[in-house]
Structures are given as structure tokens and as C-alpha cells.
Amino acid sequence: RVAVVGAGVSGLAATKCCLDEGLEPTCFEQSQDIGGLWRYTEHIEPGRPSLYPSVISNTSKEMSAFSDFPYPEDFPVFLPNARLLDYLRCYAEHFGLREHIKFGTTVVSIRKHPDFATTGQWNVVTEADGKQASHVFDAVMVCSGNLAEPSLPLHCFPGIEKFRGQYFHSRQYKHPDVFQGKRVLVVGMGNSGVDIAVEASRVASKVTISTRRGAWLLSRVFDHGYPWDMVYNTRLMSLIRNNLPGPLSWGWVNYSINQRFNHENYGLQPEKSCLVREPLLNDDLPSYILTGRVTIKPGVKEFKANSVVFHNCPEEEPVDIVVFCTGYNASFPFLEESVVKVENKHTSLYKYVFPTHLQKHTLAVIGVIRPFGAIMPVTEMQARWVTRVFKGLCRLPLQSVMEKEVNEKKKNQVKWFGLSFDEVLKTEWLVYLDTLASFIGAKPSVLGLLCRDPWLALTIFFGPCSPYQYRLRGPGHWEGARQAILTQWDRTLKPTRTRVPAGSSSS
């Protein structure tokens, strides 16, 4: 019996993977519906991520699909949040997941059972309709995400207590009406920050983005008009990126990203371009900077009563509203710190999933990771691996080996990414998927396929690394995987080629 905490993307994948492996999942969801982050509500629910209505997925539908359930071909290439929620509902219905979900049920605490050392069991206390209930589970999958507890470090902004205007965290943002005719400052340059700044600039009198470090900026529309991730996340590109010497790799990234526009001319160039930082995805920002609707400024030095002073800028800038886009803290309030410890916003988990120190590996954290690619295939692969570990079909290394790897990774991440609220969870998307897939025997063999099915092998190596590749072999093998891979461009172009001139080429 497995307890699954949360019915968002990770929780649905975890529930389905439990069923695939013959385990008995019970998924606890504190709200009244599935979807997690992707279910928009006008009011902000405590302990749940909050979405603004204009959010569109940053990853394309073919790269974001669960590996045995492609999106319908008529769905747009990048999904508005309501369409993505439709997909999750179709997924839950197709695989019969709803009957395993207890809605309106909050997980209050998860504690080791008294005989944990021998059984690995957990006592799970839940609350529904004001009544608490206690359960015993053989294993637990924590799928509550890390976008529910906002990080708002006001102590890092001198003078904020004197500021007379309005300020709030991006989690509270819903509609741009609040910015009508105002002078707006957006602090922080993540995806939400840029989205909010672009939306605000359509109604505000002035919008400024403050960024200490700058950022690389990509568009969803990439080379030759194709989706960015279908061009970027290929086995060939990953091989090149991960085998070039460091300085050459950074130089190549710098050159490639600046081909679209010179980031320095737009005030966006990262201060330390040798630090790998997740690029932003926004289609509008460069043109909004060109037309003066958005201005980029350095980090905030100090707030005054009605204005702000930036580093290296002596003059004050008048401000009415400040939006702090300063990210989120990883938080597991129902777990004891001795089970999963969050330190410097980093959780010491083996492969971002398993606590290393437990006598029995019967608790796993799913989805607390920030890969530069779609999260759905990642959480699904984590869940496929975890359920095999729970069943004893996959074994974890010794504690000392796991701890050594976790510590090494921590050091490398600080070296590569710097240390900020989201950088510590970054990893190479395709390498990570391949690693977990190799644990369960689901990693595709390009060389093996070259002899048996050369067209499929070439498509897998040179084409997008779509999730269906991980259903060609091993546990969970899916008969439709080959066809899904060979028709992925057809499904991508179907919703866009709505007018086909006579004599045009086929997709």
C-alpha cells in the first residue's frame, strides 16, 4: 500500500506507475480536483501553487507528454493552462486514476511506524471535513511540489519598510488590472517575472524589471519556426553540449543564444556568462524593450518612500507597485526534518528522489527538480523507478555511495549555476532521464536499433528526445511507442498548418 501526496502532474504519474507495478496507491489531494499547479482558481488556496490565467506551458506538447499517452493532435503546440488541465483529466480518466484519489483530504503528518527498521512502514495522518484519520502505509510518494511556499526575503531590500506604495509576491498576481496607469517595478527575472512585466506594460504607465544577474532569453519559436525544445533537446545536441570542454561549451552557448539578438544591447547579458543559468522563455520581451514598454535595470540598492534606487544608478526612480518575483522555498510541513531536510533551499536527495539515510527506502520525493525541459516525463520516470525500488526490483547503492554523490553534485551545482533559490535544483534534462531509464532497463539503445530499425534509430538520435523513446523496451513497454515517435512532427504541425497552399511540401 502506497500513500501518494498530491494529485498534480507528479501525483497522477505516481498513482499510475503504482498501478502499472501492481501496487495499491491511495492519493490524498487537499483540494476538490486534480491538476495541482495547472488548475486555475481565482482565489489563492493555502498550501497550493497559484496560477495567473494567461500562463502557457514553456515546453511543447510532444516533449511534455506522458510517455504512453500522446496529446491529441489538434491541441496547440504550447498549451494554455486550461488545455493542459484537459490533458491531465483525459490521462486520469484513461488510466482510471480518480477512483484512487481522496479529494478534500489534507496530509497532516507522515511519521515512521514504530517497527520501521524491519517493515519500512509509515504512519500517515490525514484530515477531511475537520476529522483526522490515521493510516499505515508500506511506502510513501511525496508529490506536493515546490511552488506553494513563496520566498520573500524583504531583509535583502533596504528601506522596504519606508516604502509607501503597494508590494506583493508574484504568487498573489492574477490580473493586470491592478497595474492600470501605475509605475511598476518587477524584482527578479525568472519566467513569472518577465510574464508579469510584459502583461503589466499593456496597461501600466511604466514597467521596470530589476535583475542582479541578467538572463539568457529564448523564444518558444526557435530555428526555422520549430518549438525550441524539439530542436534543443535532441541526443545529438546533448552529446555535443556534454562533451565539449567547459570554456568551449560556454562560448558556444553564448554565441548561439546571441544569434537571435545581442543580449548586451538589451541589458540582459548575464554578468557571469560562464555560469549556466536556465534561459527564460518569452516571445515578447525583446520587442517590448525596443518599444520602451519595459526597461531593464540592475539590482535594487534601496527603497525610498515613493521611489527606488538601483545599483550603479544615482538617480531615484518613482514607483507605485513592486512585484517580488523571488521564487519559492521547498517545504514539506508534514514530514519531520530528520526524514527530508531542506538546507539552503536544497534537499539532500539521491538523484533528487530518495533520502539517503533511511534504513528502508520506502519514501520518495517526486518532482522537486528544475530541469531545462519538460517536467512531466521527468516526474513520470522518477515514479517508474521509485515503484520498482519499492517492489525490490531495483536496488539503491550503499548509503555512503549515495551521500558521496549528493555532496559532489552539490559542489558542482554551486560551481556551475551559482547559488540562488532555483539554481540548486538544475540538471541536464536528457542525461537525467537516460540515467533513471537505465536503472529500470528502459533506456533506448540507438546502436541496437540501427541494425533492426535504422529509420527509428536515426529519428531518435537526430530528432527530438520525446518521452515515447522510454517505452520502446523494458518494463512498461508500449506497443504504440514507435508510431508515436515517427508521427511526432505530424502532431506538432497539425494545429499550425491550417492553411496549406497548393503544391506545398508535406510535413
PDB file of C-alpha atoms in Angstrom, residues 6 65 75 103 200 220 255 282-283 311 326 371 403 457 490:
ATOM      1  CA  GLY A   6      -0.938  15.402  -4.092  1.00  0.00           C
ATOM      2  CA  ALA A  65       3.507  14.227 -22.881  1.00  0.00           C
ATOM      3  CA  PHE A  75      -4.135  20.550 -29.249  1.00  0.00           C
ATOM      4  CA  PHE A 103     -10.243  14.663  -2.560  1.00  0.00           C
ATOM      5  CA  ALA A 200       1.665  44.895 -16.885  1.00  0.00           C
ATOM      6  CA  ARG A 220       9.118  29.334 -27.914  1.00  0.00           C
ATOM      7  CA  TYR A 255      27.358  32.601 -29.348  1.00  0.00           C
ATOM      8  CA  ASN A 282       9.304  34.716 -23.543  1.00  0.00           C
ATOM      9  CA  ASP A 283       8.210  35.701 -27.020  1.00  0.00           C
ATOM     10  CA  HIS A 311      22.995  49.814  -8.021  1.00  0.00           C
ATOM     11  CA  THR A 326      11.807  35.953  -5.892  1.00  0.00           C
ATOM     12  CA  PRO A 371      15.445  20.516 -15.472  1.00  0.00           C
ATOM     13  CA  GLU A 403      25.848  10.560   0.152  1.00  0.00           C
ATOM     14  CA  ALA A 457      17.310   4.863 -34.688  1.00  0.00           C
ATOM     15  CA  ASP A 490       2.718  15.421 -37.786  1.00  0.00           C
TER      16      ASP A 490
END
